[in-house]
PDB file of C-alpha atoms in Angstrom:
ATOM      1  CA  UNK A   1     167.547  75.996  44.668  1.00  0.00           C
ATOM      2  CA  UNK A   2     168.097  76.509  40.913  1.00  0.00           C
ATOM      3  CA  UNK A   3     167.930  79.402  39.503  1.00  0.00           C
ATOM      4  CA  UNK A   4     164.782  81.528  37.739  1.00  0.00           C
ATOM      5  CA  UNK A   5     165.462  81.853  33.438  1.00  0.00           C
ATOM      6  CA  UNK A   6     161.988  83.359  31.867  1.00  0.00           C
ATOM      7  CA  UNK A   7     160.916  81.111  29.176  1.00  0.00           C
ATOM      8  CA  UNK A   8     160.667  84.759  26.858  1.00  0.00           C
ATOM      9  CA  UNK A   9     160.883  83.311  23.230  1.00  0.00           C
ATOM     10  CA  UNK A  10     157.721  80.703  24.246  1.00  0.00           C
ATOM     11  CA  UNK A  11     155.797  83.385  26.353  1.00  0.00           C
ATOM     12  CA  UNK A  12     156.227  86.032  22.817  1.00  0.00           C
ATOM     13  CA  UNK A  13     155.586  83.402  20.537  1.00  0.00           C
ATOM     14  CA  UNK A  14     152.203  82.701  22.437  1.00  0.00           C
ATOM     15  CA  UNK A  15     151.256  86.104  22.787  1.00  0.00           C
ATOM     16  CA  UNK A  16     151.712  87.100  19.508  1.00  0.00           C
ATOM     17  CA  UNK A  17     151.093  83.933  17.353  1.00  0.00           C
ATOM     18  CA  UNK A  18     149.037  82.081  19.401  1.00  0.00           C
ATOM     19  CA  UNK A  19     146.788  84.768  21.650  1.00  0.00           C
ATOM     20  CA  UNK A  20     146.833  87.105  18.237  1.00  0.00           C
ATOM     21  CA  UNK A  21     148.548  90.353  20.238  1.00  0.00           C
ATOM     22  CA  UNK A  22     148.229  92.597  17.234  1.00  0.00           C
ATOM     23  CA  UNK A  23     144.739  92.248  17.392  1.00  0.00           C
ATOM     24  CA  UNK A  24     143.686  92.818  20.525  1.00  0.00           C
ATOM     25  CA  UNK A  25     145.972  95.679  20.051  1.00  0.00           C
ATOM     26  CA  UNK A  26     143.737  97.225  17.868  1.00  0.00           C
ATOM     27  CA  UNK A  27     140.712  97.360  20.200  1.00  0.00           C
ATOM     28  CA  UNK A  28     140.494 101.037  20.627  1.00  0.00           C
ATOM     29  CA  UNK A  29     140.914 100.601  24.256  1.00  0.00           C
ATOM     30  CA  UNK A  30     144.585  99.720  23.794  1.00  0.00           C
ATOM     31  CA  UNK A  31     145.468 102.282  21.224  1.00  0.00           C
ATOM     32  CA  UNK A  32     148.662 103.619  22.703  1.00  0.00           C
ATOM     33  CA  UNK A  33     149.958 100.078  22.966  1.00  0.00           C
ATOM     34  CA  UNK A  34     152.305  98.348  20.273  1.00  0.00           C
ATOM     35  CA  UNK A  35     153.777  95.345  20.551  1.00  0.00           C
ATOM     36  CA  UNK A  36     157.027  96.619  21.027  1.00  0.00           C
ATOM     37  CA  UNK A  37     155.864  98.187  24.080  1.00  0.00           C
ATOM     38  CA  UNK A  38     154.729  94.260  25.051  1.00  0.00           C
ATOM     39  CA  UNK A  39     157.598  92.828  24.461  1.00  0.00           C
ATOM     40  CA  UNK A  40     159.461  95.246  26.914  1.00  0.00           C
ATOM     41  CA  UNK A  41     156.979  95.094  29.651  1.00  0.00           C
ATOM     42  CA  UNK A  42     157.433  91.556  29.751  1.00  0.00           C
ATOM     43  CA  UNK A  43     160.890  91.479  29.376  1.00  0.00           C
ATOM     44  CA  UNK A  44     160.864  94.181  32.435  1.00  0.00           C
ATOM     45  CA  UNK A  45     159.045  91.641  34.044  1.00  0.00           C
ATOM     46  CA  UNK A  46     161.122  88.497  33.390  1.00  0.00           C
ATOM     47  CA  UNK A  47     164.197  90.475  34.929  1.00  0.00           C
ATOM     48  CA  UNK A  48     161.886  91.108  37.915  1.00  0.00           C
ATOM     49  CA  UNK A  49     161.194  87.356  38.420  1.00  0.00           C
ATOM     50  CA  UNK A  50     164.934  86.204  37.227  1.00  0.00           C
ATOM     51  CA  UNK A  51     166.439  89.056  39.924  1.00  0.00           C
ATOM     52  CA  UNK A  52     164.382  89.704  42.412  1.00  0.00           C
ATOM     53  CA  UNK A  53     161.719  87.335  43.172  1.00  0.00           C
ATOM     54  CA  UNK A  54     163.355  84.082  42.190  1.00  0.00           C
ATOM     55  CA  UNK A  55     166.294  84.499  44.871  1.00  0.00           C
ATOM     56  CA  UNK A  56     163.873  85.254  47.344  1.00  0.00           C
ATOM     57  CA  UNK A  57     162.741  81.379  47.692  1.00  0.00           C
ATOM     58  CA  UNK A  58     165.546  80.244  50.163  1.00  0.00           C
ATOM     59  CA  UNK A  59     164.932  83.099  52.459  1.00  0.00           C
ATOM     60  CA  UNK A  60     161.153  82.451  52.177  1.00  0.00           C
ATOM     61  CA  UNK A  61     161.503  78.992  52.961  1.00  0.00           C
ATOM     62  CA  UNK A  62     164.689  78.771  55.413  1.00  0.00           C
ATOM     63  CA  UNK A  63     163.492  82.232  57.678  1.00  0.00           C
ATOM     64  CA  UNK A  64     159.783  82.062  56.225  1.00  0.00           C
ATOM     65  CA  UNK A  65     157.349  84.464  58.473  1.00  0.00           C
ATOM     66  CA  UNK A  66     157.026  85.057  61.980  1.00  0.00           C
ATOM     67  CA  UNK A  67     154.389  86.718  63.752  1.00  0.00           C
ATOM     68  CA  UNK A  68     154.056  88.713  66.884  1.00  0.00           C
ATOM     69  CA  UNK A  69     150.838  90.840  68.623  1.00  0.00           C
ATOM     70  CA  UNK A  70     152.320  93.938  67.172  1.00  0.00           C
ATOM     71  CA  UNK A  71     152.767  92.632  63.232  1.00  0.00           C
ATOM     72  CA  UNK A  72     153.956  90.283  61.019  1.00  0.00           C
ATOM     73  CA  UNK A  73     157.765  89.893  59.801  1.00  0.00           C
ATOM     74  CA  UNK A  74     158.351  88.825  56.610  1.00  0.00           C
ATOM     75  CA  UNK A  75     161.691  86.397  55.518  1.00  0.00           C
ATOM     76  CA  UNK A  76     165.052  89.482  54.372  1.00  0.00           C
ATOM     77  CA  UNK A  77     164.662  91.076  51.644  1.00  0.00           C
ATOM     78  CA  UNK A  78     160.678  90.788  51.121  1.00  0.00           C
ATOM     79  CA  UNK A  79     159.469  94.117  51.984  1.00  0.00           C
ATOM     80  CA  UNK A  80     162.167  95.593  50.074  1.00  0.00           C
ATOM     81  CA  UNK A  81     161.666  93.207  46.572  1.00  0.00           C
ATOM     82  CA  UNK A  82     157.817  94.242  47.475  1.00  0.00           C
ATOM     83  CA  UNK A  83     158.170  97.871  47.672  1.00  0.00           C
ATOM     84  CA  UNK A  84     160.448  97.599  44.611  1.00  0.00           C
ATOM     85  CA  UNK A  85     157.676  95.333  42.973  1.00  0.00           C
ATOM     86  CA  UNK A  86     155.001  98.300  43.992  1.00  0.00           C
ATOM     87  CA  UNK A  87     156.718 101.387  42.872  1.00  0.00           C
ATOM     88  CA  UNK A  88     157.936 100.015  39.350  1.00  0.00           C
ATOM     89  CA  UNK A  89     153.874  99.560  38.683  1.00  0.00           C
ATOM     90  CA  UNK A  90     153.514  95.678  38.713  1.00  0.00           C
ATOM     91  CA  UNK A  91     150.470  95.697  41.175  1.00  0.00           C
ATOM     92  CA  UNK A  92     148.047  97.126  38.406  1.00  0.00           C
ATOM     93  CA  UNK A  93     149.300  96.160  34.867  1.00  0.00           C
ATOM     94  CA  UNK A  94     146.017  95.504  33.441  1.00  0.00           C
ATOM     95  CA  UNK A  95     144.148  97.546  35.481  1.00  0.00           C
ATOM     96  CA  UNK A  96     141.974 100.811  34.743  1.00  0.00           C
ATOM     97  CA  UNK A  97     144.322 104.073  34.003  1.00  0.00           C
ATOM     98  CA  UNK A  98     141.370 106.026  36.189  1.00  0.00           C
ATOM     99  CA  UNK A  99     142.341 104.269  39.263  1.00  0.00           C
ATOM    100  CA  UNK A 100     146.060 104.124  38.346  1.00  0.00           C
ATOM    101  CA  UNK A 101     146.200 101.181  36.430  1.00  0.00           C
ATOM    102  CA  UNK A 102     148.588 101.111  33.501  1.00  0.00           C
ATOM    103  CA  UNK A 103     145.376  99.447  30.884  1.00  0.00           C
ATOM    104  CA  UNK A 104     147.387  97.245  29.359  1.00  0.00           C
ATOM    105  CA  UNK A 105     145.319  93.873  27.950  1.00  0.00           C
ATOM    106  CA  UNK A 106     144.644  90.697  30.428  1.00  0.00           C
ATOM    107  CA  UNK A 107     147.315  88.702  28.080  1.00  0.00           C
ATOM    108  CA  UNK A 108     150.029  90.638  29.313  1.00  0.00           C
ATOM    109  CA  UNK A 109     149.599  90.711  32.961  1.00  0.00           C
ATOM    110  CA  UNK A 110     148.783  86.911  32.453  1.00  0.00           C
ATOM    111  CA  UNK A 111     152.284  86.193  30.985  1.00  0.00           C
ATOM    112  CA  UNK A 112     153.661  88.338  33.544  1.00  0.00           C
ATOM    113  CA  UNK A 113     152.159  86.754  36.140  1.00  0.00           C
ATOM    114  CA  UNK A 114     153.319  83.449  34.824  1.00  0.00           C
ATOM    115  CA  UNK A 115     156.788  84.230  35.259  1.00  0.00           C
ATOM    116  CA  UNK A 116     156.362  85.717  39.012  1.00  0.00           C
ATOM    117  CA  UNK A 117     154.257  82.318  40.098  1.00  0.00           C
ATOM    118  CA  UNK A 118     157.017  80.492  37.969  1.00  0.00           C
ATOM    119  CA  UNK A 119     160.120  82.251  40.261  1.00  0.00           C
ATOM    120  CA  UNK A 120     158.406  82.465  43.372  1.00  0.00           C
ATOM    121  CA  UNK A 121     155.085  80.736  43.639  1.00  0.00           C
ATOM    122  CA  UNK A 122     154.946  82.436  47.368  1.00  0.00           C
ATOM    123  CA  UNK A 123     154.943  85.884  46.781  1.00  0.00           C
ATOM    124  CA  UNK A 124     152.944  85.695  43.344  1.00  0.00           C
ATOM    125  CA  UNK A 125     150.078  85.023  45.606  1.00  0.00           C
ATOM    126  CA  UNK A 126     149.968  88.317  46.930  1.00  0.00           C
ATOM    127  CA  UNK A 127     149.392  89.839  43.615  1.00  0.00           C
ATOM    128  CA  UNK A 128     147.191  87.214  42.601  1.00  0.00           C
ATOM    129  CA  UNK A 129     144.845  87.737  45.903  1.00  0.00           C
ATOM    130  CA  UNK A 130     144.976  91.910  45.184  1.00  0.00           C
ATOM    131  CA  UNK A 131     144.202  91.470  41.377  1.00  0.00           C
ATOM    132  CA  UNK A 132     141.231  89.404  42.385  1.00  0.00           C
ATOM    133  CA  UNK A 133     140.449  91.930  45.203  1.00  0.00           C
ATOM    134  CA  UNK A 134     140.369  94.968  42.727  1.00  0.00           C
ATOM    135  CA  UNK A 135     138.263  92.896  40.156  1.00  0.00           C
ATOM    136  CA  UNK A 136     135.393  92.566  43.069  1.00  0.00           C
ATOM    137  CA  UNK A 137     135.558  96.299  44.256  1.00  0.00           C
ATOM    138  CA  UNK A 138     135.824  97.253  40.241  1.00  0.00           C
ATOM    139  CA  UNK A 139     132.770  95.273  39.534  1.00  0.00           C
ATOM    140  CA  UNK A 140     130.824  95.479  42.717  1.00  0.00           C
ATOM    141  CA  UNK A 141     131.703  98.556  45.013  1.00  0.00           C
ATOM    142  CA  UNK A 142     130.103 102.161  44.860  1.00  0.00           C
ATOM    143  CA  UNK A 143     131.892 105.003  43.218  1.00  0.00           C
ATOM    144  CA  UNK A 144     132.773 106.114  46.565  1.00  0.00           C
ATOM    145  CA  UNK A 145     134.219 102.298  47.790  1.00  0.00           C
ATOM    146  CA  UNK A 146     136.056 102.380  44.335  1.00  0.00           C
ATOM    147  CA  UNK A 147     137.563 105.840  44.838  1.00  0.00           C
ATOM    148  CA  UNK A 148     138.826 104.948  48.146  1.00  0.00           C
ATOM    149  CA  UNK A 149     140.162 101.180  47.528  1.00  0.00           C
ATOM    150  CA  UNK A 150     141.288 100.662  43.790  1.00  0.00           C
ATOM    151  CA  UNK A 151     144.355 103.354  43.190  1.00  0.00           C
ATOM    152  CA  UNK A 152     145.667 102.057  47.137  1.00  0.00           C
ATOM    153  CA  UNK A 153     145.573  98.874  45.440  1.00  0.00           C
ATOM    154  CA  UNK A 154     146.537  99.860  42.295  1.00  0.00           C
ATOM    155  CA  UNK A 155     149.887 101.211  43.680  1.00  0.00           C
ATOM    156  CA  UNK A 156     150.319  98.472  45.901  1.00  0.00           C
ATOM    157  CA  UNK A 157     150.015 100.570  49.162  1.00  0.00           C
ATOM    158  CA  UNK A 158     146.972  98.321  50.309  1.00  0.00           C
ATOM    159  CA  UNK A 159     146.405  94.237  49.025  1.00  0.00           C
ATOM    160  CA  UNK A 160     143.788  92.507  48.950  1.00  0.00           C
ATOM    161  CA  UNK A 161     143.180  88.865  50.108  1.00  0.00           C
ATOM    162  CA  UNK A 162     140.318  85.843  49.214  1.00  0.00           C
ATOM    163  CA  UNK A 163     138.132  84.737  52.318  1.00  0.00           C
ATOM    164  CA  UNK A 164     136.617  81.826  51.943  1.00  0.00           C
ATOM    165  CA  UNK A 165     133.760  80.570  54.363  1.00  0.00           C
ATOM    166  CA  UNK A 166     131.241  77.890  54.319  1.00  0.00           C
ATOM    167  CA  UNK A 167     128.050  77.156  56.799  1.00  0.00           C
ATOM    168  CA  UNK A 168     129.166  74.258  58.118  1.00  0.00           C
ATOM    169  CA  UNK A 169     132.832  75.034  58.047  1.00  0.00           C
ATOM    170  CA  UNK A 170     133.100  78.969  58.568  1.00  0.00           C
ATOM    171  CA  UNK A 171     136.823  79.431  57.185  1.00  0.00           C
ATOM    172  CA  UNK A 172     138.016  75.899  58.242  1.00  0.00           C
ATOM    173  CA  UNK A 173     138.648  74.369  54.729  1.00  0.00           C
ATOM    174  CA  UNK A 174     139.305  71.081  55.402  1.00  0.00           C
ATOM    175  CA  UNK A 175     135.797  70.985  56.716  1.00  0.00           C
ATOM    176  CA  UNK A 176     133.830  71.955  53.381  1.00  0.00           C
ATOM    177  CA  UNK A 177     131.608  69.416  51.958  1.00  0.00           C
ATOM    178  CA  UNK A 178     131.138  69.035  48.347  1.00  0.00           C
ATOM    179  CA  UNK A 179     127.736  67.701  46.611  1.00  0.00           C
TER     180      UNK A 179
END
C-alpha cells in the first residue's frame, strides 16, 4: 500500500480562496477562530491521517474484523488509533461547544474529513455515521435525549450508525426498489 501525504497547500488554498475562510470567520459564532488557528487544526489533522490512520489499511484489510457472541474485534492497532482519534477531539470538530463540541465551521471538519476518508476510507466511516448521528439527535431529540447522547458522542465514548430500511426490503439493500 502507498503511503498517506495530505494534499495541505490545495485543501488551504480552497478554504481560504475558494470557500472565503475569513469570512465565515467573521460570523459572530466563530469569533475566537482565526485562520491561523485553521490552518493548524488541519494540519493536526493531516498528521493524524498521514500517521495514524493511513498505516492502518493493511491491518484493516489483511486481519480485518472478527466477531464472536461476546463482541467484536477490530484489525491491531484500531482501538488504540480510535481512542487516540477520540481523546485529541476529532469526533466533534464542528460540533456545538454546549455538548462538547469544539464549534469550529462545517468547512473545516469537511477538509478534515477529506483527508481521514482519503487515508483510510474504512475507519472515516465511523466518524462519518456519528457526525450524521449527532446532526439527527441535535435537530430532532428532546433536551433530555440531547443531554444524554450528544457530549457521549461528542467525545467519542458512544458512535452513532445510519439504518436504513425499506417496506419491501426491511434492511436488505439489494432489495430496494427505486421509482
Amino acid at each position: 500500500m502507498s503511503d498517506y501525504k495530505a494534499p495541505i497547500r490545495d485543501i488551504e488554498f480552497v478554504i481560504n480562496e475558494v470557500a472565503n475562510l475569513q469570512e465565515i470567520l467573521e460570523l459572530p459564532k466563530f469569533k475566537d477562530f482565526d485562520v491561523e488557528t485553521v490552518s493548524a487544526v488541519v494540519r493536526e489533522g493531516a498528521k493524524l491521517s498521514e500517521e495514524v490512520l493511513g498505516p492502518l489499511n493493511k491491518s484493516g484489510d489483511v486481519e480485518g474484523a472478527t466477531w464472536s457472541e461476546q463482541s467484536v474485534q477490530t484489525a491491531g492497532g484500531w482501538q488504540e488509533a480510535y481512542q487516540q482519534f477520540a481523546e485529541g477531539g476529532w469526533c466533534s470538530v464542528a460540533f456545538d461547544p454546549e455538548f462538547g463540541g469544539q464549534g469550529l465551521p462545517q468547512l473545516v471538519s469537511t477538509a478534515v474529513q477529506e483527508m481521514w476518508a482519503a487515508s483510510n476510507m474504512s475507519f472515516s466511516l465511523c466518524p462519518l455515521l456519528t457526525q450524521g448521528a449527532i446532526e439527527a439527535v441535535d435537530n430532532h431529540a428532546s433536551d433530555s435525549l440531547k443531554e444524554l447522547f450528544l457530549p457521549k458522542m461528542a467525545a467519542g465514548e458512544w458512535t452513532g450508525t445510519m439504518n436504513l430500511t425499506e417496506p419491501q426490503a426491511g434492511s436488505d439493500l439489494s432489495a430496494i426498489r427505486a421509482k
